[in-house]
Amino acid sequence: MSNLYDLKNKKILITGANGQLGKALAVALLKNGATVIATDLQAESETTHPQMTYFQMDITSKQSIEAAAKKIGEVDVLINNAGIGIFTPFEQRTEPEIDQAMDVNLKGTILCTKIFSQKMLEREKGKIINIGSIYGVVAADKKIYGDSGRNSSEIYGATKAGVIHLTKYFAAYLGEYNIQVNAVSPGGIFNEQKPEFVDNYIRKTPLGRMAETSDVSGVICFLASDDAGYITGQNITVDGGFNLNQ
Ligand SMILES: NC(=O)c1ccc[n+]([C@@H]2O[C@H](COP(=O)([O-])OP(=O)(O)OC[C@H]3O[C@@H](n4cnc5c(N)ncnc54)[C@H](O)[C@@H]3O)[C@@H](O)[C@H]2O)c1
């Protein structure tokens, strides 16, 4: 990713900052000059940098978010990145899996938006970027997973479709306060998946490869920058065209 966007003087909070995308995103935002507030469940950060501070924060708990928010103070940009996938087949779905996906992907996004938008409302300025998924846009094709016993689940897709809807809802609701809310929906990010899976996946992808974290983080840096000041309520799919062949 090139160092294109001026994020100096922007305090940007990332949830799920210890994950694959969160870590790459923190590095990309730092490279563009941002002050990064990294948050996740673990006690410590997996990325360190003088411009970055880490706070433990469980997004499924109002109490945990409020306690962190008290220490963090106001932020210019909130990135609702923490999310969980459920990969057991539908026939084996359990109630805890449904609850967990709903709690992290939907409830967590709503609570963080509510709590971190309060200061944005007062200042009449702010940006919220939600991480959806291509599986919130199109149904997962179980053939990609072959006989692995895994499949991207209905509850993951439904919660990510919900995240895309929340993006539109909050963009409309918070627009009068000069708060822009957008979503970025990545296709599958390469993470040493089995070759059979990768082959099946890229066969359906016009650009012929899985996503790299840098494909996604560049778009997020753009949305966090002032250049994106008149874009709101949009879902940008970053999927190499995967959705075109569904
Ligand atoms: N990896 C992909 O292929 C892909 C594709 C599309 C969308 N996404 C989305 O991108 C986002 C990041 O995914 P990733 O691949 O980096 O996943 P990941 O599993 O590597 O990271 C997710 C992070 O979220 C954190 N987390 C989980 N529950 C939490 C909670 N209750 N409170 C705070 N943090 C919590 C985890 O500790 C973890 O560090 C997710 O929303 C995911 O759904 C990922």
Short mmCIF file of C-alpha atoms in Angstrom, two decimals, residues 7-180:
data_model
loop_
_atom_site.label_atom_id
_atom_site.label_comp_id
_atom_site.label_asym_id
_atom_site.label_seq_id
_atom_site.Cartn_x
_atom_site.Cartn_y
_atom_site.Cartn_z
CA LEU A 7 -4.29 10.92 8.68
CA LYS A 8 -2.12 13.18 10.85
CA ASN A 9 -4.09 14.63 13.77
CA LYS A 10 -6.63 11.80 13.51
CA LYS A 11 -7.21 9.57 16.50
CA ILE A 12 -8.49 6.28 15.14
CA LEU A 13 -9.88 3.43 17.24
CA ILE A 14 -9.77 -0.14 15.94
CA THR A 15 -11.70 -2.97 17.59
CA GLY A 16 -10.31 -6.48 17.15
CA ALA A 17 -6.86 -4.94 16.64
CA ASN A 18 -4.98 -8.17 17.46
CA GLY A 19 -6.57 -10.08 14.58
CA GLN A 20 -5.23 -10.63 11.07
CA LEU A 21 -6.90 -7.58 9.54
CA GLY A 22 -6.74 -5.44 12.70
CA LYS A 23 -2.94 -5.74 12.97
CA ALA A 24 -2.42 -4.88 9.30
CA LEU A 25 -4.86 -2.02 9.59
CA ALA A 26 -3.05 -0.56 12.60
CA VAL A 27 0.24 -0.61 10.67
CA ALA A 28 -1.38 1.04 7.61
CA LEU A 29 -3.03 3.78 9.67
CA LEU A 30 0.23 4.46 11.54
CA LYS A 31 2.10 4.66 8.24
CA ASN A 32 -0.35 7.37 7.16
CA GLY A 33 0.33 9.39 10.30
CA ALA A 34 -2.69 8.47 12.45
CA THR A 35 -2.71 8.12 16.21
CA VAL A 36 -4.05 4.61 16.73
CA ILE A 37 -6.10 3.35 19.64
CA ALA A 38 -5.95 -0.43 19.40
CA THR A 39 -8.47 -2.50 21.36
CA ASP A 40 -9.15 -6.21 21.67
CA LEU A 41 -10.01 -8.93 24.19
CA GLN A 42 -6.43 -9.85 25.09
CA ALA A 43 -4.47 -8.19 27.89
CA GLU A 44 -1.77 -6.95 25.52
CA SER A 45 -1.31 -5.61 22.03
CA GLU A 46 0.36 -7.68 19.33
CA THR A 47 1.57 -4.48 17.60
CA THR A 48 3.62 -1.75 19.24
CA HIS A 49 4.44 1.74 18.01
CA PRO A 50 4.98 5.11 19.74
CA GLN A 51 1.84 6.49 18.06
CA MET A 52 -0.30 3.59 19.27
CA THR A 53 -1.96 2.87 22.61
CA TYR A 54 -3.68 -0.39 23.48
CA PHE A 55 -6.76 -0.94 25.65
CA GLN A 56 -8.45 -4.20 26.56
CA MET A 57 -12.11 -3.95 25.52
CA ASP A 58 -14.78 -6.61 25.06
CA ILE A 59 -17.28 -5.20 22.56
CA THR A 60 -20.06 -7.50 23.77
CA SER A 61 -20.04 -5.76 27.16
CA LYS A 62 -21.42 -2.24 27.61
CA GLN A 63 -19.52 -2.01 30.89
CA SER A 64 -16.21 -2.96 29.26
CA ILE A 65 -16.68 -0.46 26.39
CA GLU A 66 -17.70 2.36 28.74
CA ALA A 67 -14.71 1.69 31.01
CA ALA A 68 -12.34 1.80 28.02
CA ALA A 69 -14.08 4.86 26.54
CA LYS A 70 -13.54 6.76 29.79
CA LYS A 71 -9.78 6.22 29.47
CA ILE A 72 -9.65 6.71 25.68
CA GLY A 73 -11.72 9.91 25.43
CA GLU A 74 -12.90 11.18 22.08
CA VAL A 75 -11.90 9.58 18.79
CA ASP A 76 -12.12 10.98 15.26
CA VAL A 77 -12.70 7.62 13.59
CA LEU A 78 -14.17 4.39 14.96
CA ILE A 79 -13.41 1.21 13.03
CA ASN A 80 -15.77 -1.60 14.01
CA ASN A 81 -13.49 -4.42 12.89
CA ALA A 82 -13.85 -7.09 15.60
CA GLY A 83 -15.94 -9.96 14.32
CA ILE A 84 -16.22 -13.70 14.57
CA GLY A 85 -16.86 -16.30 11.92
CA ILE A 86 -18.74 -19.54 12.53
CA PHE A 87 -17.67 -22.35 10.21
CA THR A 88 -19.66 -25.37 11.34
CA PRO A 89 -22.33 -26.54 8.85
CA PHE A 90 -25.91 -25.36 9.33
CA GLU A 91 -27.11 -28.85 10.30
CA GLN A 92 -24.85 -28.70 13.38
CA ARG A 93 -25.76 -25.15 14.43
CA THR A 94 -25.84 -24.62 18.20
CA GLU A 95 -27.54 -21.89 20.21
CA PRO A 96 -24.24 -20.60 21.66
CA GLU A 97 -22.85 -20.16 18.13
CA ILE A 98 -25.89 -18.10 17.14
CA ASP A 99 -25.65 -16.00 20.31
CA GLN A 100 -21.91 -15.44 19.91
CA ALA A 101 -22.17 -14.25 16.30
CA MET A 102 -25.08 -11.96 17.16
CA ASP A 103 -23.29 -10.61 20.25
CA VAL A 104 -19.95 -9.82 18.64
CA ASN A 105 -20.93 -8.90 15.09
CA LEU A 106 -24.17 -7.01 15.73
CA LYS A 107 -24.52 -6.09 19.39
CA GLY A 108 -20.83 -5.13 19.57
CA THR A 109 -21.12 -2.88 16.52
CA ILE A 110 -24.22 -1.16 17.93
CA LEU A 111 -22.74 -0.65 21.40
CA CYS A 112 -19.42 0.73 20.14
CA THR A 113 -21.25 3.04 17.74
CA LYS A 114 -23.52 4.28 20.54
CA ILE A 115 -20.74 4.90 23.03
CA PHE A 116 -18.03 6.31 20.73
CA SER A 117 -20.43 8.47 18.70
CA GLN A 118 -21.44 10.48 21.78
CA LYS A 119 -18.42 12.79 21.58
CA MET A 120 -18.70 12.91 17.77
CA LEU A 121 -22.27 14.20 18.16
CA GLU A 122 -21.09 16.95 20.48
CA ARG A 123 -18.28 17.98 18.11
CA GLU A 124 -20.46 17.52 15.01
CA LYS A 125 -17.66 15.60 13.30
CA GLY A 126 -16.67 11.96 13.04
CA LYS A 127 -16.39 8.84 10.94
CA ILE A 128 -17.42 5.27 11.56
CA ILE A 129 -16.17 2.44 9.37
CA ASN A 130 -17.77 -0.98 9.75
CA ILE A 131 -16.19 -4.17 8.49
CA GLY A 132 -18.82 -6.27 6.78
CA SER A 133 -18.05 -9.25 4.56
CA ILE A 134 -18.75 -10.37 1.04
CA TYR A 135 -20.86 -13.07 2.73
CA GLY A 136 -23.14 -10.29 3.98
CA VAL A 137 -23.77 -9.48 0.31
CA VAL A 138 -23.92 -12.89 -1.38
CA ALA A 139 -24.68 -16.38 -0.03
CA ALA A 140 -21.68 -18.60 0.67
CA ASP A 141 -21.14 -21.30 -1.95
CA LYS A 142 -20.61 -24.52 -0.01
CA LYS A 143 -18.83 -26.09 -3.00
CA ILE A 144 -15.82 -23.87 -2.24
CA TYR A 145 -15.36 -25.69 1.06
CA GLY A 146 -15.49 -29.15 -0.60
CA ASP A 147 -15.49 -32.04 1.86
CA SER A 148 -13.58 -30.09 4.54
CA GLY A 149 -16.53 -30.26 6.94
CA ARG A 150 -16.49 -26.45 7.09
CA ASN A 151 -18.74 -23.88 5.51
CA SER A 152 -19.24 -20.18 5.96
CA SER A 153 -22.41 -20.09 8.02
CA GLU A 154 -25.88 -18.61 7.67
CA ILE A 155 -25.48 -16.80 11.00
CA TYR A 156 -22.21 -15.16 9.93
CA GLY A 157 -23.78 -14.03 6.63
CA ALA A 158 -26.90 -12.76 8.38
CA THR A 159 -24.95 -10.77 10.96
CA LYS A 160 -22.71 -9.28 8.27
CA ALA A 161 -25.77 -8.33 6.19
CA GLY A 162 -26.94 -6.73 9.43
CA VAL A 163 -23.67 -4.79 9.73
CA ILE A 164 -24.19 -3.47 6.19
CA HIS A 165 -27.72 -2.42 7.12
CA LEU A 166 -26.51 -0.74 10.34
CA THR A 167 -24.11 1.23 8.15
CA LYS A 168 -27.03 2.66 6.16
CA TYR A 169 -29.16 3.19 9.26
CA PHE A 170 -26.48 5.08 11.20
CA ALA A 171 -25.39 7.07 8.11
CA ALA A 172 -28.96 8.34 7.83
CA TYR A 173 -29.42 8.80 11.58
CA LEU A 174 -26.11 10.54 12.31
CA GLY A 175 -25.72 12.50 9.07
CA GLU A 176 -27.10 15.72 10.52
CA TYR A 177 -24.16 15.70 12.97
CA ASN A 178 -21.61 15.51 10.14
CA ILE A 179 -20.79 11.89 10.95
CA GLN A 180 -20.05 9.66 7.95
#
